XYZ file of C-alpha atoms in Angstrom:
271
model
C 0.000 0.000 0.000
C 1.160 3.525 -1.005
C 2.747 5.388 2.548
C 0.219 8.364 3.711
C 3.022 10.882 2.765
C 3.854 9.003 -0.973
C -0.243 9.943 -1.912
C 0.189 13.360 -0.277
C 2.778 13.787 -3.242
C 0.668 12.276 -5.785
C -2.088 14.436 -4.914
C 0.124 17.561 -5.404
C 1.400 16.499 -8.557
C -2.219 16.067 -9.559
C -3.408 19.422 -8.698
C -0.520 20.517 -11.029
C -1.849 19.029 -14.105
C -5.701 18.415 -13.930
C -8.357 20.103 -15.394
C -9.052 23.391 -13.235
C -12.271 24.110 -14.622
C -15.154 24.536 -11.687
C -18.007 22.440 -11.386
C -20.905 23.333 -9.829
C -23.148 21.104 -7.835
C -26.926 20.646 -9.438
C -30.824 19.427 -8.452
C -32.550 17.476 -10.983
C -33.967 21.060 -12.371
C -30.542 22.273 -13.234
C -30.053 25.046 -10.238
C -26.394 24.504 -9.026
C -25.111 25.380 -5.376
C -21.900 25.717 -3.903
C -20.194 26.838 -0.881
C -18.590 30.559 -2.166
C -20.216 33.981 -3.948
C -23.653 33.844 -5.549
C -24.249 30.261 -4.995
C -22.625 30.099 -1.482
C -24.822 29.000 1.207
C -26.467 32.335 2.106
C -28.121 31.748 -1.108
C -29.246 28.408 -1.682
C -32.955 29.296 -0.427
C -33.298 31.581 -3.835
C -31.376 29.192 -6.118
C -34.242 26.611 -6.359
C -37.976 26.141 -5.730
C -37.021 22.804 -4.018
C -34.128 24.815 -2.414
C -36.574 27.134 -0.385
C -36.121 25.065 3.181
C -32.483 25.866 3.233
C -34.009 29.488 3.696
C -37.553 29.254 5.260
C -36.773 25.970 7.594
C -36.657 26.273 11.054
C -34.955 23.076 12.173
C -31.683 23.249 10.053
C -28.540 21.650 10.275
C -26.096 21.923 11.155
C -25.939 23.614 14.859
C -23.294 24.281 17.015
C -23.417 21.953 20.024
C -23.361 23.718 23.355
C -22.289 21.137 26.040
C -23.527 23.323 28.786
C -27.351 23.778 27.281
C -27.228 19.774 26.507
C -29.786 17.695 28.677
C -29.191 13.979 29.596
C -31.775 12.053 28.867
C -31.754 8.575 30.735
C -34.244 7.298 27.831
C -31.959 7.357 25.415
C -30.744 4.209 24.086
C -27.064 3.099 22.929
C -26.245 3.296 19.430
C -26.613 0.089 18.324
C -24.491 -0.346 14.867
C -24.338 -3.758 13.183
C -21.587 -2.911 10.858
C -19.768 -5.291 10.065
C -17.762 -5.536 6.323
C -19.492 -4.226 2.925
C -19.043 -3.933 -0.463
C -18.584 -0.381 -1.299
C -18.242 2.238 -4.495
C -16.232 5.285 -4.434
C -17.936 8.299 -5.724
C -17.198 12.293 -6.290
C -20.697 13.798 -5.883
C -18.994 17.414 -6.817
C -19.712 18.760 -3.660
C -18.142 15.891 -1.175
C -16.725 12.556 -1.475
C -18.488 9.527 -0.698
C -18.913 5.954 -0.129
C -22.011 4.062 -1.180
C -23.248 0.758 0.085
C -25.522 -0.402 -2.713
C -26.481 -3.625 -0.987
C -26.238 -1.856 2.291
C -23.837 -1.682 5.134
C -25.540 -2.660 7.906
C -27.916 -0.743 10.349
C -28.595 1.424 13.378
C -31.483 0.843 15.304
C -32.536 3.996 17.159
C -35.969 3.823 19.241
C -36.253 0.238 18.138
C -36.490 1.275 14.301
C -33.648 -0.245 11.910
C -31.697 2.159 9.734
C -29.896 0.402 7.031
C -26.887 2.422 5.982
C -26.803 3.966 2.582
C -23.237 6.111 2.120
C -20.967 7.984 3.974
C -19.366 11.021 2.681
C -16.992 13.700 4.526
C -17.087 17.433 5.036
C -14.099 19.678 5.961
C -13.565 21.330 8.407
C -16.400 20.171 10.212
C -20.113 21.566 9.805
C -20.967 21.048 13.431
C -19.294 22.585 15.740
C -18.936 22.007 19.881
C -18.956 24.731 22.085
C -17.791 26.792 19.157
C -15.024 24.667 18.333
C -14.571 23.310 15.157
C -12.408 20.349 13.487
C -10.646 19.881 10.509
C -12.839 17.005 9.079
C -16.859 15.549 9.593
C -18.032 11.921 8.485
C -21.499 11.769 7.930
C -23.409 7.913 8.027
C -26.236 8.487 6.202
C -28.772 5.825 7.325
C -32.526 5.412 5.814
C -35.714 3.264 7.699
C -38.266 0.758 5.501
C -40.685 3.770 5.981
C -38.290 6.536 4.634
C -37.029 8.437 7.826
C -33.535 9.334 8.059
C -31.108 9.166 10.807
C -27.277 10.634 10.279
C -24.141 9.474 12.940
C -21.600 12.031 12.627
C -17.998 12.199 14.269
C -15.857 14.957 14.361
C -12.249 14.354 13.735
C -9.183 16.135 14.997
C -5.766 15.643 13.817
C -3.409 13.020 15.181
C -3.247 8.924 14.623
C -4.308 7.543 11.033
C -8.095 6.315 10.895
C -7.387 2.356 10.512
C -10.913 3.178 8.286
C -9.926 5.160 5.778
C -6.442 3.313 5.150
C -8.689 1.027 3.283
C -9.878 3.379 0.800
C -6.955 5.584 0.923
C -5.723 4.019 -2.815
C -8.795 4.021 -4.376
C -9.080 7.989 -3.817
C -5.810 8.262 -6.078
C -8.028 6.255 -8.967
C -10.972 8.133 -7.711
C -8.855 11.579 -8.543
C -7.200 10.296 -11.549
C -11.057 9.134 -13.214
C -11.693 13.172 -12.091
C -9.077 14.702 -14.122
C -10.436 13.219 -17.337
C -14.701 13.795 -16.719
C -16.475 16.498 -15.332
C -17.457 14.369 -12.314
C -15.286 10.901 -10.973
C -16.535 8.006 -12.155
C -17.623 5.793 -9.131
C -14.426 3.556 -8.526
C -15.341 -0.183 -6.441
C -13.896 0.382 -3.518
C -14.277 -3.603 -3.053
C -15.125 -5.230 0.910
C -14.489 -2.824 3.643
C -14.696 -3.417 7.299
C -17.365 -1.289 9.242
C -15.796 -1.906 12.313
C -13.522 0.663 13.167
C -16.460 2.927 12.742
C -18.125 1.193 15.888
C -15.983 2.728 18.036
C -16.180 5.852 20.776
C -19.927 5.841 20.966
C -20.439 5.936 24.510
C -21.455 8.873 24.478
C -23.449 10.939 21.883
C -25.476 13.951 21.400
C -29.480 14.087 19.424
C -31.368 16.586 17.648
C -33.693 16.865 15.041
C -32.183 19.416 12.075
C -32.049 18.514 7.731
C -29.521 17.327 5.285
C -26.822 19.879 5.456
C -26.895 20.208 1.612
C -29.802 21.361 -1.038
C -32.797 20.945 -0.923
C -31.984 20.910 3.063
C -34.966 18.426 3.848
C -35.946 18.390 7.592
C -36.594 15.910 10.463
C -33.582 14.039 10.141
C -32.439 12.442 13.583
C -29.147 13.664 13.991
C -26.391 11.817 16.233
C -23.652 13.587 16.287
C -20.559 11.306 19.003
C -18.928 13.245 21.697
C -15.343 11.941 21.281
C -13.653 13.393 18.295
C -11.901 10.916 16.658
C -8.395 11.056 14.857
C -6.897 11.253 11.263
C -3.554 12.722 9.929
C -3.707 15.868 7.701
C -2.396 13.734 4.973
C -5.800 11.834 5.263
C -7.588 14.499 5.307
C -5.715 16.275 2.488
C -6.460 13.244 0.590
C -10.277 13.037 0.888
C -10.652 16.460 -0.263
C -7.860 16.249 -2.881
C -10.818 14.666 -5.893
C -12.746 17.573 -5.380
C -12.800 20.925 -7.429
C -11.019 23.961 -5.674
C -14.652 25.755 -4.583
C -15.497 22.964 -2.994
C -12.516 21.833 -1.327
C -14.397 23.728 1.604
C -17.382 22.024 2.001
C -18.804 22.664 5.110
C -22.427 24.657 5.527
C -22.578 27.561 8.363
C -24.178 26.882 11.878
C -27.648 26.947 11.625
C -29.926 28.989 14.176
C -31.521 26.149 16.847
C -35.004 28.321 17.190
C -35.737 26.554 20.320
C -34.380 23.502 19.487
C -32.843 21.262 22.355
C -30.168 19.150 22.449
C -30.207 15.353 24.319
C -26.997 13.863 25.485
C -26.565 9.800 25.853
C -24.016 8.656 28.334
C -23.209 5.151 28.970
C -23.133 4.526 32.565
C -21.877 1.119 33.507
């Protein structure tokens, strides 16, 4: 397997010589969004009819987690994730990078309803923030129910130890950016079996809300989970899950989001 620091290179040699043409994220009506100027966030409300949550909702995503306002709520229930390995496809969906589980990659079961897992995809620096604090990098696990609700378990992840998860995919993002340089968009690379495990880990402790998709059209009532301990990448990892996109959206991440009365439930495993 290619070192951390060996794809770090390849990545700059990449942004040397690939196409440096912008491309804009779309809905199926052809209105495209970004993250800077006249399609930045403030604007996404006016750049759609199916955009107009993103302006008018009132339970948006994401928020920034005050730890002090947080209340502990005894009824909440572990997160129980049965991830366990998966076959997965690499994408570039313009605006992040992502990993979809076509056959699905396991569940969470939250208020005894199943979520099966549909993708993951990363944000950087993070979109939620704690205490006003925010991290270089956000994984969102993008889970859907039989009955079409959607649940989201997010961790934040600070700089430090390489992510035993992401050295499995770490390759495939060098074919994933090479595929970019020569289309508009990546074409979806297999990403082959992955283990689920390591993402099982440092959930004793979590915080819930009810906000929306963090992107267009900003659809509400998503369960958010969003874990308590940050967990741990190197900047070279992080450099490299960025490194497919275009420049304007190497920044992905959508401002705080007002909580209008909104509260905040902590779970903490007590043994």
């Amino acid at each position: 397997m290619t070192s951390s620091i060996g794809n770090a290179v390849f990545f700059l040699l990449l942004l040397a010589v690939c196409c440096v043409t912008s491309t804009l994220a779309c809905d199926p009506n052809g209105a495209k969004f970004g993250y800077i100027g006249s399609v930045g966030p403030a604007h996404w409300g006016t750049l759609s009819p199916n955009f107009t949550q993103c302006a008018k909702g009132t339970s948006q995503s994401p928020i920034d987690i005050w730890t002090g306002g947080a209340v502990y709520n005894p009824a909440l229930q572990p997160l129980h994730r049965d991830y366990t390995v998966a076959n997965g496809t690499l994408v570039d969906n313009v605006f992040n990078i992502g990993v979809r589980f076509d056959g699905g990659g396991g569940n969470v079961t939250i208020d005894g309803k199943a979520y099966r897992l549909q993708q993951l995809h990363w944000h950087s620096p993070s979109e939620h923030t704690i205490n006003g604090q925010r991290f270089p990098l956000e994984l969102h696990m993008v889970h859907a129910s039989d009955d079409g609700n959607v649940t989201v378990v997010a961790m934040l992840y600070r700089f430090g130890r390489p992510d035993p998860f992401f050295l499995q995919i770490q390759d495939k993002l060098v074919a994933l950016y090479a595929e970019g340089c020569d289309a508009e968009k990546g074409v979806p690379v297999p990403a082959g079996v992955v283990s689920l495990w390591p993402l099982r880990l440092h959930s004793h402790a979590y915080y819930r809300y009810v906000g929306s998709f963090t992107t267009p059209p900003c659809t509400e009532n998503v369960v958010w989970n969003v874990l308590a301990q940050a967990r741990e990448m190197t900047v070279d990892q992080a450099a490299a899950v960025m490194a497919p996109l275009e420049k304007a959206y190497r920044r992905n991440n959508r401002p705080t989001q007002p909580m209008n009365g909104r509260v905040v439930q902590i779970y903490r495993f007590l043994p």
